[in-house]
Amino acid sequence: MNIAIAQSGGPTAAINSSLCGVFDEAEKYNEIDRIYGSLNGIEGILNDNLIDLKEVLITENDKQLLKRTPSTVLGSCRFKLKNSSDDDSDYKRITQTFAKYDIKAFFYIGGNDSMDTVMKLDAYFRENHIDIKVVGVPKTIDNDLPLTDHTPGFGSAAKYVATTLQEIIRDSRVYSIPSVTIVEIMGRDAGWLTASSCVLRANGEPAPHLIYLPESDFSQERYLEDVKRISERYKAVIVAVSEGIDCLASRSEATDAFGHKYLSGVGKYLEELTRDHMGCKVRSIELNVMQRCGSHIASLTDLDEAWRIGAAAVNEALKYGGSGIMMGFRRISNNPYRVGIVPLDVRECANKAKYFPKEWITPEGNNVTIDALNYFLPLIQGEPKIDYRNGIPVHFRLDQ
Amino acid sequence: MNIAIAQSGGPTAAINSSLCGVFDEAEKYNEIDRIYGSLNGIEGILNDNLIDLKEVLITENDKQLLKRTPSTVLGSCRFKLKNSSDDDSDYKRITQTFAKYDIKAFFYIGGNDSMDTVMKLDAYFRENHIDIKVVGVPKTIDNDLPLTDHTPGFGSAAKYVATTLQEIIRDSRVYSIPSVTIVEIMGRDAGWLTASSCVLRANGEPAPHLIYLPESDFSQERYLEDVKRISERYKAVIVAVSEGIDCLASRSEATDAFGHKYLSGVGKYLEELTRDHMGCKVRSIELNVMQRCGSHIASLTDLDEAWRIGAAAVNEALKYGGSGIMMGFRRISNNPYRVGIVPLDVRECANKAKYFPKEWITPEGNNVTIDALNYFLPLIQGEPKIDYRNGIPVHFRLDQ
């Protein structure tokens, strides 16, 4: 028998590590012959576009290198399966490909949308008495998958954000004039990654002084009051803001003091708003895709866990016959940090989101609590050893 | 006798290493008692705002930590001295402060503008027969100081750009649809840092496929032809563009297909231009201040050289009586890489810029040659050992 792995959704620094975890564990099973990689997520299964992973991951070094390489080595997709009751043609093509390659288990590494595919495929196979296990391996820098304590990819993104933010803080403090620096962090609906910027406090760093998440109500008036109050104490005010905060509703009509429309993006918007009202030096910085693919400053805890949860998915399917599940983390303790890996019903995970807890947001809605800090800290610990060639980190590359 | 050090201009990852180099070398001189740090550049001298560096840099570990901490620990300024023939009041205040603290040598770490201060102070002291040595220690991520082979701070910025760009390349390749990614890199007048993105070629990476510098004429028509041609071969086109390329002249009148004015910044401008003409997925990314303060991925060669050139400045002033000079690098060989440190007449450096050589730009004006690659590669070699606390790099901090 053979198995297949695919990757889906937006890139992270840890999604290839999960692939390695699945691959490495599957290699230990004598009954598994070939381990296929499906190119561009489920599209590779639909279009019969598979590669034999044993032909590309040959040495232990290949696996270790891929573990530390960001993004999805097999490519990704944004593909939503129709309901099989409406149109089962894609299901039939998938079943054909699986039959053609004798694939008996399929591991899908992805986020909320990908778990929808896991759920639907598993239901279809069960209904039609087809014995193919379908197991989801979670990933997303947004950390918004339900039931699991956290999600692979998040810890590395959080470590990138903290490291970069600390450097921006140093940079912001050079001149004697007052300033406000607004750092826009990914997270359209969930504020986990923005909230994680609080980890700098563990080292005595008071910045970011203000943290705004989509989970709390945003008011421009309170924001401006907050910035003014902080600027009385700190020369260089640092604001961490989630791209998804609700200040955009009124944006299309909003104009600055000169009657110009505000530019797009929360960071730019707040930059102009702040400049109009504060009159000091203001800049906004977008951490952009670097925060999701910054593998050179990945969290080793994250990469190791991503590998382990991939391996656990194989055992769940092969040893215990699990299917229609998403693997998840259960936190046992914070100090020492210990987590277990558990199978979760994918129907409870797919198409659902886990938001940052309201009780971890301060009453003023402009910062997070010590509980949040304690939650985040273990996830950013440790650094992978990076191989450099010509002064540049070496990446695993499948093609040009 | 005592000496003073100050830092000026924009932050880099290496400017604190040069401070350590001056401090560490000065400590070896028995005749030097106190080593003062002037806060916010020359403004600290003008305002009598000095600190005793021996009180803050106590252990070897303090120095090593500061060496790896980005930005300017003493703060910075953008202060231009008037000509003393027009108004010598600032010169008198500076002389008073130096007399008050028995400062006999002043080391100014900075870029083109700071060398103007070195030049003017030295001339004033000579004219008035005041025996105070003034020596410039170069720094700028722009690498545009004349006469020196390269400038401390540049190698670390180049290593950050290469490392980050490689991750953006991985990120850009995940989906099956064609795309263009435009990465805007610092350099208003000189394209050195943007050109340095060619180092990825040393590891067989074909991207960035197009590199545009301020030193070559930019034509929108040729740019669009370039992108079209590259997109026929590569699914994910990567463009590295200097913030200073000359496509802005016509920008104020330029509108997109919908009659909207283009947004500010070269990256955003090219993003909209490309989207209008290519119709594919296009995004632009600004590396922003991270490229100048990204010390967690600094070049060890750069940090070591920054230290050495600071130390050499002390010897030049104290052993050889040098003044009115800027220290510079002279490259002896590329392979093995060897550089010497030499004193340069600051009058030949101040207020002047060194541009990227035209002969290192390809005839099409959209890339750089192998000579550029050979020049850049030695500068990004080696990685400093980073201390982490709570998963975050430790920075040296003077205050909150």
mmCIF file of C-alpha atoms in Angstrom, chain A residues 71-344:
data_model
loop_
_atom_site.group_PDB
_atom_site.id
_atom_site.type_symbol
_atom_site.label_atom_id
_atom_site.label_comp_id
_atom_site.label_asym_id
_atom_site.label_seq_id
_atom_site.Cartn_x
_atom_site.Cartn_y
_atom_site.Cartn_z
ATOM 1 C CA SER A 71 6.737 27.722 2.647
ATOM 2 C CA THR A 72 5.295 24.591 1.016
ATOM 3 C CA VAL A 73 7.782 22.496 -0.915
ATOM 4 C CA LEU A 74 4.896 20.733 -2.692
ATOM 5 C CA GLY A 75 3.100 23.981 -3.499
ATOM 6 C CA SER A 76 -0.296 24.931 -2.191
ATOM 7 C CA CYS A 77 -3.831 25.651 -3.342
ATOM 8 C CA ARG A 78 -7.000 27.443 -2.355
ATOM 9 C CA PHE A 79 -9.484 24.779 -3.437
ATOM 10 C CA LYS A 80 -12.849 24.122 -1.837
ATOM 11 C CA LEU A 81 -14.536 20.804 -2.557
ATOM 12 C CA LYS A 82 -18.183 21.089 -3.523
ATOM 13 C CA ASN A 83 -20.645 19.123 -1.431
ATOM 14 C CA SER A 84 -20.692 15.598 -2.849
ATOM 15 C CA SER A 85 -24.507 15.637 -2.828
ATOM 16 C CA ASP A 86 -24.408 18.566 -5.272
ATOM 17 C CA ASP A 87 -21.561 17.386 -7.475
ATOM 18 C CA ASP A 88 -19.435 14.314 -6.810
ATOM 19 C CA SER A 89 -17.264 14.517 -9.910
ATOM 20 C CA ASP A 90 -14.189 15.764 -8.020
ATOM 21 C CA TYR A 91 -14.695 13.022 -5.407
ATOM 22 C CA LYS A 92 -14.725 10.421 -8.154
ATOM 23 C CA ARG A 93 -11.521 11.803 -9.667
ATOM 24 C CA ILE A 94 -9.849 11.787 -6.276
ATOM 25 C CA THR A 95 -10.975 8.214 -5.662
ATOM 26 C CA GLN A 96 -9.642 7.208 -9.074
ATOM 27 C CA THR A 97 -6.236 8.718 -8.400
ATOM 28 C CA PHE A 98 -6.076 7.033 -5.002
ATOM 29 C CA ALA A 99 -7.035 3.694 -6.603
ATOM 30 C CA LYS A 100 -4.553 4.133 -9.438
ATOM 31 C CA TYR A 101 -1.671 4.678 -7.011
ATOM 32 C CA ASP A 102 -2.973 2.260 -4.342
ATOM 33 C CA ILE A 103 -3.128 5.138 -1.840
ATOM 34 C CA LYS A 104 -4.762 4.008 1.407
ATOM 35 C CA ALA A 105 -4.110 7.021 3.574
ATOM 36 C CA PHE A 106 -4.044 10.720 2.779
ATOM 37 C CA PHE A 107 -2.473 13.361 5.040
ATOM 38 C CA TYR A 108 -3.513 16.941 4.446
ATOM 39 C CA ILE A 109 -1.436 19.642 6.103
ATOM 40 C CA GLY A 110 -3.394 22.867 6.239
ATOM 41 C CA GLY A 111 -5.688 25.288 8.029
ATOM 42 C CA ASN A 112 -9.426 25.757 8.454
ATOM 43 C CA ASP A 113 -10.241 25.408 4.756
ATOM 44 C CA SER A 114 -8.091 22.329 4.305
ATOM 45 C CA MET A 115 -9.863 20.655 7.232
ATOM 46 C CA ASP A 116 -13.080 21.146 5.236
ATOM 47 C CA THR A 117 -11.518 18.956 2.542
ATOM 48 C CA VAL A 118 -10.483 16.348 5.132
ATOM 49 C CA MET A 119 -14.012 16.299 6.550
ATOM 50 C CA LYS A 120 -15.750 16.007 3.190
ATOM 51 C CA LEU A 121 -13.380 13.377 1.777
ATOM 52 C CA ASP A 122 -13.677 11.234 4.899
ATOM 53 C CA ALA A 123 -17.481 11.448 4.840
ATOM 54 C CA TYR A 124 -17.549 10.524 1.146
ATOM 55 C CA PHE A 125 -15.259 7.528 1.641
ATOM 56 C CA ARG A 126 -17.327 6.306 4.614
ATOM 57 C CA GLU A 127 -20.593 6.648 2.711
ATOM 58 C CA ASN A 128 -19.195 4.752 -0.225
ATOM 59 C CA HIS A 129 -17.404 2.138 1.887
ATOM 60 C CA ILE A 130 -14.012 3.050 0.511
ATOM 61 C CA ASP A 131 -11.239 2.239 2.978
ATOM 62 C CA ILE A 132 -9.015 5.284 2.706
ATOM 63 C CA LYS A 133 -7.962 7.102 5.855
ATOM 64 C CA VAL A 134 -7.973 10.896 5.714
ATOM 65 C CA VAL A 135 -6.133 12.753 8.449
ATOM 66 C CA GLY A 136 -5.604 16.488 8.847
ATOM 67 C CA VAL A 137 -2.347 17.964 10.140
ATOM 68 C CA PRO A 138 -2.906 21.530 11.325
ATOM 69 C CA LYS A 139 -0.883 24.557 10.290
ATOM 70 C CA THR A 140 -1.497 28.273 10.283
ATOM 71 C CA ILE A 141 0.369 31.300 11.571
ATOM 72 C CA ASP A 142 -3.016 32.651 12.676
ATOM 73 C CA ASN A 143 -3.274 30.050 15.487
ATOM 74 C CA ASP A 144 -7.036 30.084 15.028
ATOM 75 C CA LEU A 145 -7.840 26.379 14.635
ATOM 76 C CA PRO A 146 -10.346 25.156 17.224
ATOM 77 C CA LEU A 147 -9.715 22.555 19.960
ATOM 78 C CA THR A 148 -5.954 22.378 19.540
ATOM 79 C CA ASP A 149 -3.956 24.340 22.136
ATOM 80 C CA HIS A 150 -1.981 25.961 19.331
ATOM 81 C CA THR A 151 -1.087 25.376 15.706
ATOM 82 C CA PRO A 152 2.238 24.540 14.052
ATOM 83 C CA GLY A 153 3.627 27.555 12.215
ATOM 84 C CA PHE A 154 2.361 29.986 14.818
ATOM 85 C CA GLY A 155 5.346 29.758 17.192
ATOM 86 C CA SER A 156 7.822 30.566 14.419
ATOM 87 C CA ALA A 157 5.734 33.503 13.213
ATOM 88 C CA ALA A 158 5.521 34.765 16.805
ATOM 89 C CA LYS A 159 9.291 34.456 17.216
ATOM 90 C CA TYR A 160 9.833 36.383 13.984
ATOM 91 C CA VAL A 161 7.427 39.097 15.105
ATOM 92 C CA ALA A 162 9.054 39.442 18.541
ATOM 93 C CA THR A 163 12.599 39.484 17.156
ATOM 94 C CA THR A 164 11.780 41.977 14.428
ATOM 95 C CA LEU A 165 9.673 44.162 16.679
ATOM 96 C CA GLN A 166 12.517 44.389 19.173
ATOM 97 C CA GLU A 167 14.819 45.607 16.387
ATOM 98 C CA ILE A 168 12.204 48.134 15.259
ATOM 99 C CA ILE A 169 12.006 49.340 18.874
ATOM 100 C CA ARG A 170 15.787 49.879 18.921
ATOM 101 C CA ASP A 171 15.544 51.673 15.587
ATOM 102 C CA SER A 172 12.708 53.917 16.753
ATOM 103 C CA ARG A 173 14.613 55.289 19.714
ATOM 104 C CA VAL A 174 17.582 56.927 18.010
ATOM 105 C CA TYR A 175 16.400 60.501 17.633
ATOM 106 C CA SER A 176 15.584 62.910 20.408
ATOM 107 C CA ILE A 177 12.224 63.897 18.888
ATOM 108 C CA PRO A 178 9.010 62.095 19.891
ATOM 109 C CA SER A 179 7.631 59.497 17.503
ATOM 110 C CA VAL A 180 4.923 56.886 17.044
ATOM 111 C CA THR A 181 5.658 53.630 15.212
ATOM 112 C CA ILE A 182 2.727 51.449 14.158
ATOM 113 C CA VAL A 183 3.512 47.832 13.285
ATOM 114 C CA GLU A 184 0.821 45.998 11.324
ATOM 115 C CA ILE A 185 0.759 42.253 11.999
ATOM 116 C CA MET A 186 -1.144 39.491 10.165
ATOM 117 C CA GLY A 187 -4.480 38.201 11.470
ATOM 118 C CA ARG A 188 -7.706 39.202 9.715
ATOM 119 C CA ASP A 189 -10.096 37.684 12.232
ATOM 120 C CA ALA A 190 -7.979 36.424 15.106
ATOM 121 C CA GLY A 191 -5.428 38.498 16.992
ATOM 122 C CA TRP A 192 -3.149 35.731 18.298
ATOM 123 C CA LEU A 193 -0.055 36.782 16.359
ATOM 124 C CA THR A 194 -0.424 40.460 17.224
ATOM 125 C CA ALA A 195 -1.052 39.554 20.865
ATOM 126 C CA SER A 196 2.118 37.446 20.897
ATOM 127 C CA SER A 197 4.185 40.631 20.622
ATOM 128 C CA CYS A 198 3.710 40.875 24.405
ATOM 129 C CA VAL A 199 6.512 38.290 24.846
ATOM 130 C CA LEU A 200 9.090 41.103 24.820
ATOM 131 C CA ARG A 201 7.858 41.943 28.312
ATOM 132 C CA ALA A 202 9.486 38.756 29.578
ATOM 133 C CA ASN A 203 12.824 40.497 28.985
ATOM 134 C CA GLY A 204 11.766 43.760 30.599
ATOM 135 C CA GLU A 205 10.904 45.583 27.377
ATOM 136 C CA PRO A 206 7.897 47.898 27.925
ATOM 137 C CA ALA A 207 7.120 48.133 24.198
ATOM 138 C CA PRO A 208 4.866 47.508 22.353
ATOM 139 C CA HIS A 209 3.004 49.914 24.611
ATOM 140 C CA LEU A 210 -0.327 49.321 22.922
ATOM 141 C CA ILE A 211 -1.744 46.146 21.352
ATOM 142 C CA TYR A 212 -4.984 46.188 19.340
ATOM 143 C CA LEU A 213 -6.739 42.990 18.285
ATOM 144 C CA PRO A 214 -9.791 42.221 16.145
ATOM 145 C CA GLU A 215 -11.361 40.638 19.240
ATOM 146 C CA SER A 216 -11.777 43.958 21.053
ATOM 147 C CA ASP A 217 -13.837 46.935 19.940
ATOM 148 C CA PHE A 218 -11.675 49.582 18.352
ATOM 149 C CA SER A 219 -12.437 53.241 18.810
ATOM 150 C CA GLN A 220 -10.406 55.923 17.071
ATOM 151 C CA GLU A 221 -11.031 58.352 19.910
ATOM 152 C CA ARG A 222 -9.757 55.920 22.537
ATOM 153 C CA TYR A 223 -6.823 54.974 20.321
ATOM 154 C CA LEU A 224 -5.738 58.611 20.029
ATOM 155 C CA GLU A 225 -6.149 59.094 23.780
ATOM 156 C CA ASP A 226 -4.074 55.957 24.391
ATOM 157 C CA VAL A 227 -1.255 57.161 22.137
ATOM 158 C CA LYS A 228 -1.267 60.615 23.711
ATOM 159 C CA ARG A 229 -1.114 59.179 27.222
ATOM 160 C CA ILE A 230 1.734 56.804 26.381
ATOM 161 C CA SER A 231 3.664 59.540 24.549
ATOM 162 C CA GLU A 232 3.801 61.544 27.760
ATOM 163 C CA ARG A 233 5.900 58.789 29.285
ATOM 164 C CA TYR A 234 7.748 57.268 26.338
ATOM 165 C CA LYS A 235 9.516 59.284 23.637
ATOM 166 C CA ALA A 236 9.076 56.514 21.067
ATOM 167 C CA VAL A 237 5.600 54.976 21.218
ATOM 168 C CA ILE A 238 5.262 51.510 19.671
ATOM 169 C CA VAL A 239 1.840 50.205 18.628
ATOM 170 C CA ALA A 240 1.215 46.594 17.544
ATOM 171 C CA VAL A 241 -1.971 46.341 15.535
ATOM 172 C CA SER A 242 -3.689 43.439 13.874
ATOM 173 C CA GLU A 243 -4.525 43.898 10.196
ATOM 174 C CA GLY A 244 -8.076 42.879 11.033
ATOM 175 C CA ILE A 245 -9.066 45.495 13.600
ATOM 176 C CA ASP A 246 -12.386 47.097 12.894
ATOM 177 C CA CYS A 247 -11.354 50.616 11.947
ATOM 178 C CA LEU A 248 -11.944 50.101 8.280
ATOM 179 C CA ALA A 249 -15.714 50.278 8.253
ATOM 180 C CA SER A 250 -15.699 54.029 8.052
ATOM 181 C CA ARG A 251 -12.554 54.176 6.012
ATOM 182 C CA SER A 252 -13.945 54.554 2.523
ATOM 183 C CA GLU A 253 -15.368 57.945 3.453
ATOM 184 C CA ALA A 254 -12.560 58.995 5.807
ATOM 185 C CA THR A 255 -10.268 61.790 4.669
ATOM 186 C CA ASP A 256 -7.226 63.383 6.240
ATOM 187 C CA ALA A 257 -6.751 67.033 7.151
ATOM 188 C CA PHE A 258 -6.070 67.811 3.510
ATOM 189 C CA GLY A 259 -9.160 66.087 2.234
ATOM 190 C CA HIS A 260 -7.162 63.158 0.827
ATOM 191 C CA LYS A 261 -8.603 59.697 1.176
ATOM 192 C CA TYR A 262 -6.676 57.478 3.547
ATOM 193 C CA LEU A 263 -4.478 54.881 1.909
ATOM 194 C CA SER A 264 -5.251 51.192 2.197
ATOM 195 C CA GLY A 265 -4.210 48.996 5.107
ATOM 196 C CA VAL A 266 -4.757 49.415 8.821
ATOM 197 C CA GLY A 267 -1.148 50.490 9.432
ATOM 198 C CA LYS A 268 -1.201 53.242 6.810
ATOM 199 C CA TYR A 269 -4.632 54.311 8.000
ATOM 200 C CA LEU A 270 -3.553 54.662 11.622
ATOM 201 C CA GLU A 271 -0.321 56.330 10.506
ATOM 202 C CA GLU A 272 -2.216 59.136 8.814
ATOM 203 C CA LEU A 273 -4.784 59.357 11.592
ATOM 204 C CA THR A 274 -2.025 59.634 14.193
ATOM 205 C CA ARG A 275 -0.065 62.196 12.201
ATOM 206 C CA ASP A 276 -3.145 64.340 11.741
ATOM 207 C CA HIS A 277 -3.891 64.358 15.464
ATOM 208 C CA MET A 278 -0.466 64.131 17.111
ATOM 209 C CA GLY A 279 1.666 66.215 14.763
ATOM 210 C CA CYS A 280 4.783 64.199 15.638
ATOM 211 C CA LYS A 281 6.925 61.849 13.541
ATOM 212 C CA VAL A 282 4.784 58.802 12.680
ATOM 213 C CA ARG A 283 5.555 55.764 10.584
ATOM 214 C CA SER A 284 3.859 52.457 9.903
ATOM 215 C CA ILE A 285 5.542 49.166 9.116
ATOM 216 C CA GLU A 286 3.904 46.109 7.569
ATOM 217 C CA LEU A 287 5.622 42.841 8.468
ATOM 218 C CA ASN A 288 4.063 41.396 5.318
ATOM 219 C CA VAL A 289 4.798 37.821 4.189
ATOM 220 C CA MET A 290 8.134 37.827 6.032
ATOM 221 C CA GLN A 291 6.307 36.988 9.266
ATOM 222 C CA ARG A 292 4.968 33.734 7.854
ATOM 223 C CA CYS A 293 8.101 32.581 6.011
ATOM 224 C CA GLY A 294 10.896 33.830 8.300
ATOM 225 C CA SER A 295 12.505 30.444 8.801
ATOM 226 C CA HIS A 296 15.950 31.814 9.665
ATOM 227 C CA ILE A 297 14.479 32.880 13.006
ATOM 228 C CA ALA A 298 12.036 29.968 13.393
ATOM 229 C CA SER A 299 11.113 28.545 16.779
ATOM 230 C CA LEU A 300 12.761 25.156 17.299
ATOM 231 C CA THR A 301 9.883 24.175 19.578
ATOM 232 C CA ASP A 302 7.525 24.913 16.700
ATOM 233 C CA LEU A 303 9.556 23.005 14.099
ATOM 234 C CA ASP A 304 9.947 20.003 16.411
ATOM 235 C CA GLU A 305 6.252 19.962 17.288
ATOM 236 C CA ALA A 306 5.291 20.316 13.624
ATOM 237 C CA TRP A 307 7.362 17.233 12.866
ATOM 238 C CA ARG A 308 5.929 15.311 15.835
ATOM 239 C CA ILE A 309 2.312 16.086 14.950
ATOM 240 C CA GLY A 310 2.928 14.912 11.381
ATOM 241 C CA ALA A 311 4.403 11.663 12.695
ATOM 242 C CA ALA A 312 1.497 11.230 15.115
ATOM 243 C CA ALA A 313 -0.947 11.569 12.209
ATOM 244 C CA VAL A 314 0.648 8.547 10.540
ATOM 245 C CA ASN A 315 0.401 6.465 13.700
ATOM 246 C CA GLU A 316 -3.188 7.535 14.228
ATOM 247 C CA ALA A 317 -4.200 6.402 10.745
ATOM 248 C CA LEU A 318 -2.030 3.301 10.477
ATOM 249 C CA LYS A 319 -2.040 1.946 14.036
ATOM 250 C CA TYR A 320 -5.469 3.030 15.247
ATOM 251 C CA GLY A 321 -7.381 3.316 11.965
ATOM 252 C CA GLY A 322 -8.168 6.954 12.577
ATOM 253 C CA SER A 323 -9.836 8.955 9.812
ATOM 254 C CA GLY A 324 -11.862 12.146 9.643
ATOM 255 C CA ILE A 325 -9.647 13.588 12.319
ATOM 256 C CA MET A 326 -7.354 16.541 12.765
ATOM 257 C CA MET A 327 -4.384 16.055 15.059
ATOM 258 C CA GLY A 328 -4.127 18.609 17.850
ATOM 259 C CA PHE A 329 -2.033 19.669 20.815
ATOM 260 C CA ARG A 330 -3.214 19.473 24.400
ATOM 261 C CA ARG A 331 -1.118 21.507 26.810
ATOM 262 C CA ILE A 332 -0.307 19.593 29.983
ATOM 263 C CA SER A 333 1.733 22.260 31.755
ATOM 264 C CA ASN A 334 3.400 25.603 31.155
ATOM 265 C CA ASN A 335 6.403 25.213 33.410
ATOM 266 C CA PRO A 336 7.925 22.846 32.501
ATOM 267 C CA TYR A 337 6.227 23.120 29.138
ATOM 268 C CA ARG A 338 4.644 19.808 28.146
ATOM 269 C CA VAL A 339 2.140 18.989 25.413
ATOM 270 C CA GLY A 340 0.394 15.839 24.300
ATOM 271 C CA ILE A 341 -0.859 15.113 20.792
ATOM 272 C CA VAL A 342 -4.475 14.007 20.419
ATOM 273 C CA PRO A 343 -6.851 13.157 17.577
ATOM 274 C CA LEU A 344 -9.770 15.561 17.206
#
